[in-house]
Amino acid sequence: MRRSPERTAWTVLLAAFAILIALVVGVPATVSAVVNSATVASTTYVRLQAGRVQTYLAPATENDARVVSLEGREVDEGSVILVDPDASSQGMVTITPSDASDPTVSVLTYARTQLQVWRAQSPRFGLSAAPDETVLILAAGRAQFTIRPRSTRPARTTVITPFGSFDLGAGVHTIEIASGEARAFTREGSLIASAPTAPALTLTAGQRTTLATGTTKLVVLAPERDLIRNPRFSTDFNPWETEIRSTNGNDGHASLVAPGGEPSLLLDRPGTGLNWGRTGVFQIINENVAGRQSLRLALEFKILNQELPVCGTLGSECPLMINITYIDRAGAQREWFQGFYAEGSPSVDLPDVIRDNPSNRHVARDLNTRESYESVNLLTGELGNAQLIQRIRVYAEGHAVSTQIYRVNLLIQE
């Protein structure tokens, strides 16, 4: 039987049309899938802040770990960061998308912390709708996570622990592995906590929760209480009092400023050829801390100028120093110090501890950069025998110096 030419023509025409439709739909879909799924490694950088920090790249082991310097170095996906047991040890991990200048994820790691960078990827193409993605594994210890997504692209940041995971939104979050559980606290922003045996829970600023093996329900726990009044210097100095001293009459100034509308405290002693001086504020606390679960210092600051390197030859002249005076259980008055600096490298002549009180190492931070800090639980460390917190002092010491403080918190958990 002879086929109709017209039928053959229609068959060819319809087949061509079907192919055209497939190409019109399929090619853009394929291109879109490629654009949205193609990624490139973000830059992960590790720097020493105080004490000792090491890294190694799996499948190597801790025996192959290399020490990290103050200058730091770049590490690859799969790298493990180890922070020494020394209570003063700290490290900073920053993750920056390949086409960005500022990190989207910053992690401050504390003593006894083991953190692995499992995944750190950003979209290869600017047209991609995919987020910057970071997956971190916190196996032990404690870390503070600061998430600052780009204005042009969302970020997806996940922290995996032995007891569950946390999806971190923009903000500042602290996660700790201790006593058979994972503890999370959101200082700013929000996070979603997930456990294998419980529905997810969203935390907002000021809230905390815990994950443990077999947890069937996640709950928001009572918040920590701040012992500091007027912690953000939002109204006036009250109840802070100023402390200004110098050896030659070149006094510094403590003033309240609000650049960009945000209130802060400026400790400023400008000039050249100056001798010793101290510019600061203090506040009376008088709080009994016996039997409390935890006490943590938290602050945000920016070191603007520092003439003396590190903290001077005695280790006591830091551009920012926090001093807590307390009474121990034997009735003796004691002092705890935490210093911060932005210039110089520690050496025998420039110690990163106070020579006559060397229990706590000073922490290196970047100059002209807003920084955040949160201590470990002081009641299980340096202030383990504290009975009464008497006073907190916040000051800049040395020669010419300028430091801006945005907030100071002394957080207690009942």
Short mmCIF file of C-alpha atoms in Angstrom, two decimals:
data_model
loop_
_atom_site.label_atom_id
_atom_site.label_comp_id
_atom_site.label_asym_id
_atom_site.label_seq_id
_atom_site.Cartn_x
_atom_site.Cartn_y
_atom_site.Cartn_z
CA MET A 1 0.00 0.00 0.00
CA ARG A 2 1.34 3.37 -1.03
CA ARG A 3 1.76 5.97 1.79
CA SER A 4 0.19 9.34 1.26
CA PRO A 5 2.77 12.11 0.70
CA GLU A 6 0.56 14.44 2.69
CA ARG A 7 0.56 12.10 5.71
CA THR A 8 4.33 11.76 5.54
CA ALA A 9 4.73 15.52 5.39
CA TRP A 10 2.47 16.00 8.41
CA THR A 11 4.38 13.35 10.32
CA VAL A 12 7.70 15.06 9.62
CA LEU A 13 6.24 18.47 10.46
CA LEU A 14 4.77 17.29 13.78
CA ALA A 15 7.98 15.48 14.69
CA ALA A 16 10.01 18.61 13.95
CA PHE A 17 7.59 20.68 16.03
CA ALA A 18 7.89 18.23 18.93
CA ILE A 19 11.68 18.41 18.73
CA LEU A 20 11.48 22.21 18.66
CA ILE A 21 9.28 22.27 21.77
CA ALA A 22 11.63 19.85 23.52
CA LEU A 23 14.57 22.08 22.70
CA VAL A 24 12.74 25.26 23.73
CA VAL A 25 11.81 23.73 27.08
CA GLY A 26 14.71 21.37 27.66
CA VAL A 27 17.71 23.50 26.76
CA PRO A 28 16.84 26.40 29.11
CA ALA A 29 15.91 23.92 31.83
CA THR A 30 19.22 22.13 31.39
CA VAL A 31 21.14 25.40 31.34
CA SER A 32 19.25 26.58 34.42
CA ALA A 33 20.04 23.34 36.23
CA VAL A 34 23.72 23.64 35.35
CA VAL A 35 23.85 27.31 36.38
CA ASN A 36 22.11 26.64 39.70
CA SER A 37 24.03 23.49 40.59
CA ALA A 38 27.57 24.44 39.56
CA THR A 39 29.65 25.52 42.54
CA VAL A 40 33.17 26.60 43.40
CA ALA A 41 34.97 26.27 46.73
CA SER A 42 34.76 29.20 49.11
CA THR A 43 37.95 30.40 50.80
CA THR A 44 38.36 28.98 54.30
CA TYR A 45 40.97 30.68 56.45
CA VAL A 46 42.12 29.77 59.97
CA ARG A 47 43.99 32.13 62.31
CA LEU A 48 45.30 31.85 65.83
CA GLN A 49 43.72 34.21 68.34
CA ALA A 50 45.45 33.02 71.52
CA GLY A 51 47.22 29.92 72.85
CA ARG A 52 47.60 27.14 70.26
CA VAL A 53 45.49 25.96 67.34
CA GLN A 54 46.27 23.12 64.89
CA THR A 55 44.73 21.80 61.69
CA TYR A 56 44.92 18.65 59.59
CA LEU A 57 43.18 17.47 56.44
CA ALA A 58 41.26 14.19 56.65
CA PRO A 59 42.07 11.32 56.13
CA ALA A 60 45.23 12.43 57.96
CA THR A 61 45.08 12.28 61.76
CA GLU A 62 45.79 14.52 64.72
CA ASN A 63 49.38 13.26 64.69
CA ASP A 64 49.83 15.07 61.36
CA ALA A 65 48.34 18.36 62.58
CA ARG A 66 50.15 21.63 61.81
CA VAL A 67 50.25 24.61 64.14
CA VAL A 68 48.42 27.77 63.01
CA SER A 69 50.08 31.20 63.42
CA LEU A 70 48.62 34.64 64.09
CA GLU A 71 48.86 35.33 60.34
CA GLY A 72 46.90 32.15 59.68
CA ARG A 73 46.55 30.13 56.51
CA GLU A 74 44.01 28.82 54.02
CA VAL A 75 42.65 25.29 54.50
CA ASP A 76 40.64 22.94 52.28
CA GLU A 77 37.26 21.30 52.65
CA GLY A 78 37.56 18.35 55.00
CA SER A 79 40.07 20.13 57.25
CA VAL A 80 39.77 19.66 61.01
CA ILE A 81 40.55 22.52 63.40
CA LEU A 82 41.79 21.56 66.87
CA VAL A 83 42.00 24.08 69.73
CA ASP A 84 44.29 23.18 72.63
CA PRO A 85 42.88 22.38 76.10
CA ASP A 86 44.59 25.48 77.52
CA ALA A 87 41.63 27.62 78.64
CA SER A 88 43.04 30.69 76.89
CA SER A 89 43.38 29.05 73.46
CA GLN A 90 41.16 30.41 70.68
CA GLY A 91 41.06 30.27 66.91
CA MET A 92 39.12 32.10 64.21
CA VAL A 93 37.74 30.42 61.08
CA THR A 94 36.39 32.58 58.26
CA ILE A 95 34.60 31.37 55.13
CA THR A 96 34.40 33.79 52.21
CA PRO A 97 32.64 33.10 48.87
CA SER A 98 35.01 33.03 45.90
CA ASP A 99 33.64 36.27 44.43
CA ALA A 100 33.24 38.18 47.71
CA SER A 101 35.58 40.24 49.86
CA ASP A 102 33.91 39.75 53.25
CA PRO A 103 33.28 36.43 55.02
CA THR A 104 29.72 35.16 55.24
CA VAL A 105 30.62 32.80 58.09
CA SER A 106 33.00 33.55 60.97
CA VAL A 107 33.59 30.99 63.71
CA LEU A 108 35.35 31.76 66.98
CA THR A 109 36.54 28.44 68.42
CA TYR A 110 37.39 27.97 72.09
CA ALA A 111 39.56 25.59 74.14
CA ARG A 112 39.05 21.84 73.56
CA THR A 113 37.11 22.41 70.34
CA GLN A 114 37.18 20.11 67.32
CA LEU A 115 35.55 21.59 64.23
CA GLN A 116 35.56 20.16 60.70
CA VAL A 117 34.84 22.16 57.56
CA TRP A 118 32.76 19.56 55.74
CA ARG A 119 31.49 21.76 52.91
CA ALA A 120 32.15 25.38 51.91
CA GLN A 121 30.82 26.16 48.43
CA SER A 122 29.42 29.16 46.58
CA PRO A 123 27.67 29.30 43.18
CA ARG A 124 30.02 29.38 40.20
CA PHE A 125 27.77 31.67 38.17
CA GLY A 126 26.40 35.03 39.22
CA LEU A 127 23.02 34.18 37.62
CA SER A 128 22.56 31.22 39.97
CA ALA A 129 19.72 31.41 42.50
CA ALA A 130 21.48 28.93 44.79
CA PRO A 131 22.73 30.05 48.22
CA ASP A 132 26.25 30.14 49.60
CA GLU A 133 26.46 26.80 51.41
CA THR A 134 28.50 25.88 54.48
CA VAL A 135 28.36 22.65 56.48
CA LEU A 136 30.44 22.38 59.66
CA ILE A 137 30.80 19.46 62.06
CA LEU A 138 31.26 20.40 65.71
CA ALA A 139 32.47 17.21 67.39
CA ALA A 140 33.60 18.72 70.70
CA GLY A 141 34.01 22.01 72.52
CA ARG A 142 32.37 25.36 71.96
CA ALA A 143 32.17 27.87 69.12
CA GLN A 144 30.51 31.17 68.33
CA PHE A 145 29.12 31.45 64.79
CA THR A 146 28.57 34.83 63.13
CA ILE A 147 26.53 34.58 59.94
CA ARG A 148 26.48 37.61 57.62
CA PRO A 149 24.93 36.67 54.23
CA ARG A 150 25.62 38.78 51.17
CA SER A 151 22.94 41.28 50.21
CA THR A 152 22.79 39.68 46.77
CA ARG A 153 22.61 36.03 47.79
CA PRO A 154 21.18 33.96 50.66
CA ALA A 155 23.36 31.72 52.81
CA ARG A 156 22.65 28.22 54.08
CA THR A 157 24.79 27.35 57.09
CA THR A 158 24.42 24.04 58.93
CA VAL A 159 26.25 22.88 62.05
CA ILE A 160 26.15 19.13 62.70
CA THR A 161 26.75 17.78 66.22
CA PRO A 162 26.67 14.26 67.71
CA PHE A 163 23.12 14.98 68.96
CA GLY A 164 21.48 16.79 66.06
CA SER A 165 21.94 19.74 63.75
CA PHE A 166 21.39 23.49 63.67
CA ASP A 167 20.48 25.60 60.63
CA LEU A 168 21.84 29.07 61.35
CA GLY A 169 20.18 32.22 60.08
CA ALA A 170 21.86 35.61 59.87
CA GLY A 171 23.07 36.62 63.32
CA VAL A 172 25.30 35.43 66.15
CA HIS A 173 24.91 31.96 67.69
CA THR A 174 26.83 29.90 70.25
CA ILE A 175 26.88 26.09 70.21
CA GLU A 176 28.62 23.95 72.83
CA ILE A 177 29.09 20.20 73.27
CA ALA A 178 29.20 19.42 77.00
CA SER A 179 27.88 16.90 79.54
CA GLY A 180 26.38 14.62 76.89
CA GLU A 181 24.36 17.28 75.07
CA ALA A 182 24.55 20.07 72.50
CA ARG A 183 23.67 23.51 73.87
CA ALA A 184 22.65 26.35 71.56
CA PHE A 185 22.07 30.02 72.28
CA THR A 186 21.02 32.68 69.79
CA ARG A 187 22.34 36.12 70.68
CA GLU A 188 21.15 37.74 67.44
CA GLY A 189 18.96 36.47 64.62
CA SER A 190 17.45 32.98 64.57
CA LEU A 191 18.31 29.30 64.14
CA ILE A 192 16.45 26.02 63.68
CA ALA A 193 17.41 23.13 65.98
CA SER A 194 16.74 19.58 64.76
CA ALA A 195 17.09 16.22 66.51
CA PRO A 196 16.52 12.75 64.99
CA THR A 197 13.72 11.96 67.46
CA ALA A 198 12.04 15.36 67.93
CA PRO A 199 10.28 18.04 65.85
CA ALA A 200 12.41 21.02 64.88
CA LEU A 201 12.47 24.12 67.07
CA THR A 202 13.14 27.73 66.03
CA LEU A 203 15.13 29.95 68.38
CA THR A 204 15.12 33.75 68.18
CA ALA A 205 17.38 36.32 69.83
CA GLY A 206 17.95 35.66 73.53
CA GLN A 207 16.68 32.06 73.45
CA ARG A 208 18.51 28.78 74.06
CA THR A 209 17.89 25.04 73.94
CA THR A 210 19.66 21.69 74.29
CA LEU A 211 19.83 18.51 72.18
CA ALA A 212 20.59 15.13 73.73
CA THR A 213 20.41 11.48 72.65
CA GLY A 214 16.79 10.32 72.66
CA THR A 215 15.32 13.82 73.01
CA THR A 216 11.63 13.66 72.04
CA LYS A 217 10.78 17.35 72.46
CA LEU A 218 12.90 20.45 72.09
CA VAL A 219 12.01 23.34 74.39
CA VAL A 220 13.08 26.96 74.81
CA LEU A 221 14.99 27.25 78.09
CA ALA A 222 15.10 30.16 80.51
CA PRO A 223 17.44 32.90 79.25
CA GLU A 224 20.66 34.00 80.90
CA ARG A 225 20.51 37.11 83.09
CA ASP A 226 22.80 40.07 82.48
CA LEU A 227 24.59 41.40 85.57
CA ILE A 228 25.57 44.56 83.68
CA ARG A 229 23.22 47.53 83.74
CA ASN A 230 23.24 49.78 80.69
CA PRO A 231 25.36 47.24 78.75
CA ARG A 232 25.08 49.12 75.44
CA PHE A 233 25.73 52.62 76.79
CA SER A 234 22.36 53.56 75.33
CA THR A 235 21.35 56.46 77.57
CA ASP A 236 24.18 57.96 79.59
CA PHE A 237 27.08 56.69 81.71
CA ASN A 238 24.85 55.75 84.65
CA PRO A 239 25.62 53.43 86.46
CA TRP A 240 29.08 53.32 84.87
CA GLU A 241 31.77 55.54 86.39
CA THR A 242 34.84 56.82 84.57
CA GLU A 243 38.44 56.02 85.46
CA ILE A 244 41.03 58.32 83.86
CA ARG A 245 44.71 58.20 84.85
CA SER A 246 48.08 59.18 83.36
CA THR A 247 51.66 59.85 84.48
CA ASN A 248 52.20 63.19 82.73
CA GLY A 249 48.79 64.84 82.63
CA ASN A 250 47.98 63.71 79.08
CA ASP A 251 44.64 62.24 80.06
CA GLY A 252 42.43 60.29 77.72
CA HIS A 253 38.68 60.74 77.33
CA ALA A 254 35.74 58.37 77.84
CA SER A 255 32.76 59.56 75.83
CA LEU A 256 29.47 58.27 74.48
CA VAL A 257 29.22 58.36 70.70
CA ALA A 258 26.66 57.13 68.18
CA PRO A 259 28.16 56.76 64.69
CA GLY A 260 25.40 55.66 62.35
CA GLY A 261 22.90 56.03 65.18
CA GLU A 262 24.24 53.11 67.25
CA PRO A 263 25.35 54.15 70.76
CA SER A 264 28.78 53.07 71.97
CA LEU A 265 31.58 53.98 74.37
CA LEU A 266 34.74 55.56 72.96
CA LEU A 267 37.96 55.30 74.99
CA ASP A 268 40.38 57.70 73.30
CA ARG A 269 43.88 58.94 74.18
CA PRO A 270 45.37 60.59 71.07
CA GLY A 271 48.84 62.02 70.68
CA THR A 272 52.49 61.03 70.24
CA GLY A 273 55.32 60.51 72.69
CA LEU A 274 52.90 59.76 75.51
CA ASN A 275 53.79 57.76 78.58
CA TRP A 276 51.50 55.41 80.48
CA GLY A 277 47.82 56.17 80.77
CA ARG A 278 44.53 54.42 81.45
CA THR A 279 41.15 55.47 80.11
CA GLY A 280 38.09 53.50 81.10
CA VAL A 281 34.88 52.93 83.00
CA PHE A 282 33.81 50.60 85.80
CA GLN A 283 30.58 49.34 87.34
CA ILE A 284 29.84 47.90 90.79
CA ILE A 285 28.16 44.47 90.54
CA ASN A 286 28.05 42.90 94.04
CA GLU A 287 26.41 39.65 92.88
CA ASN A 288 26.74 36.34 94.71
CA VAL A 289 27.54 33.67 92.11
CA ALA A 290 27.91 30.66 94.42
CA GLY A 291 25.90 27.71 93.13
CA ARG A 292 25.18 29.27 89.73
CA GLN A 293 25.60 27.16 86.59
CA SER A 294 27.56 29.54 84.41
CA LEU A 295 29.01 33.04 84.07
CA ARG A 296 30.13 34.34 80.68
CA LEU A 297 31.62 37.60 79.48
CA ALA A 298 30.42 38.83 76.07
CA LEU A 299 31.33 42.03 74.25
CA GLU A 300 31.54 43.79 70.90
CA PHE A 301 34.31 46.27 70.19
CA LYS A 302 36.60 47.86 67.63
CA ILE A 303 40.28 48.70 68.24
CA LEU A 304 40.86 51.93 66.31
CA ASN A 305 44.44 52.80 67.26
CA GLN A 306 47.24 51.14 69.23
CA GLU A 307 50.72 52.59 69.69
CA LEU A 308 52.36 49.91 71.86
CA PRO A 309 52.66 46.47 70.19
CA VAL A 310 50.75 43.56 71.78
CA CYS A 311 50.19 44.76 75.36
CA GLY A 312 53.56 46.31 76.19
CA THR A 313 56.59 44.79 77.91
CA LEU A 314 54.64 43.92 81.07
CA GLY A 315 51.67 42.50 79.19
CA SER A 316 49.30 44.87 81.01
CA GLU A 317 48.94 47.75 78.52
CA CYS A 318 46.28 46.48 76.14
CA PRO A 319 44.11 48.70 73.93
CA LEU A 320 41.19 46.87 75.54
CA MET A 321 41.26 45.19 78.93
CA ILE A 322 38.42 43.67 80.93
CA ASN A 323 39.03 43.28 84.66
CA ILE A 324 36.68 41.49 87.08
CA THR A 325 37.30 41.88 90.81
CA TYR A 326 35.78 39.13 92.97
CA ILE A 327 35.84 37.58 96.44
CA ASP A 328 36.71 33.88 96.56
CA ARG A 329 35.25 31.30 98.93
CA ALA A 330 38.09 31.87 101.41
CA GLY A 331 37.21 35.56 101.62
CA ALA A 332 40.23 36.83 99.65
CA GLN A 333 39.88 39.49 96.97
CA ARG A 334 41.13 38.40 93.53
CA GLU A 335 41.23 39.75 89.99
CA TRP A 336 40.62 38.25 86.56
CA PHE A 337 41.86 39.91 83.36
CA GLN A 338 41.15 39.47 79.66
CA GLY A 339 43.11 41.63 77.21
CA PHE A 340 42.73 42.27 73.48
CA TYR A 341 45.23 43.73 71.00
CA ALA A 342 45.50 44.38 67.26
CA GLU A 343 49.16 45.23 66.62
CA GLY A 344 52.35 43.21 67.09
CA SER A 345 53.27 39.57 67.66
CA PRO A 346 53.84 38.02 71.10
CA SER A 347 57.44 37.33 72.12
CA VAL A 348 59.57 37.04 75.26
CA ASP A 349 59.78 40.83 75.38
CA LEU A 350 56.13 41.35 74.40
CA PRO A 351 54.14 38.73 76.32
CA ASP A 352 50.50 37.96 75.56
CA VAL A 353 49.86 37.55 79.30
CA ILE A 354 50.19 39.91 82.26
CA ARG A 355 53.60 39.05 83.70
CA ASP A 356 52.47 39.15 87.33
CA ASN A 357 49.10 37.47 86.58
CA PRO A 358 49.81 35.09 83.67
CA SER A 359 46.78 32.82 83.95
CA ASN A 360 44.88 34.17 80.92
CA ARG A 361 46.22 34.93 77.42
CA HIS A 362 45.35 38.11 75.57
CA VAL A 363 43.42 37.73 72.32
CA ALA A 364 44.53 39.11 68.94
CA ARG A 365 41.88 40.84 66.82
CA ASP A 366 41.96 42.91 63.63
CA LEU A 367 42.52 46.66 63.69
CA ASN A 368 39.57 48.86 62.66
CA THR A 369 37.25 45.85 62.54
CA ARG A 370 34.15 45.33 64.63
CA GLU A 371 34.77 42.19 66.67
CA SER A 372 32.69 40.07 69.03
CA TYR A 373 33.94 37.94 71.90
CA GLU A 374 32.34 35.51 74.31
CA SER A 375 34.23 33.75 77.08
CA VAL A 376 33.96 30.18 78.22
CA ASN A 377 32.05 29.48 81.44
CA LEU A 378 34.18 31.37 83.95
CA LEU A 379 32.71 29.42 86.88
CA THR A 380 34.28 26.21 85.61
CA GLY A 381 37.59 27.94 84.89
CA GLU A 382 39.40 30.97 86.27
CA LEU A 383 36.53 32.02 88.55
CA GLY A 384 35.73 28.52 89.73
CA ASN A 385 36.12 29.51 93.39
CA ALA A 386 34.33 32.87 93.09
CA GLN A 387 31.78 33.73 95.75
CA LEU A 388 30.95 37.37 95.00
CA ILE A 389 31.50 39.42 91.83
CA GLN A 390 32.35 42.90 93.08
CA ARG A 391 33.18 45.02 90.05
CA ILE A 392 33.89 45.03 86.33
CA ARG A 393 36.27 47.46 84.67
CA VAL A 394 36.56 48.19 80.95
CA TYR A 395 39.59 50.23 79.93
CA ALA A 396 42.23 51.05 77.34
CA GLU A 397 45.79 51.20 78.67
CA GLY A 398 49.15 52.12 77.19
CA HIS A 399 50.35 55.18 75.32
CA ALA A 400 48.28 56.50 72.39
CA VAL A 401 45.20 54.30 72.08
CA SER A 402 41.61 54.41 70.86
CA THR A 403 38.96 51.72 71.28
CA GLN A 404 35.20 51.70 70.70
CA ILE A 405 32.95 49.40 72.77
CA TYR A 406 29.43 48.60 71.56
CA ARG A 407 28.29 46.33 74.38
CA VAL A 408 29.53 44.56 77.51
CA ASN A 409 27.54 41.67 79.00
CA LEU A 410 28.21 39.52 82.05
CA LEU A 411 25.70 36.71 81.65
CA ILE A 412 24.74 34.42 84.50
CA GLN A 413 22.68 31.24 84.36
CA GLU A 414 20.86 30.24 87.53
#
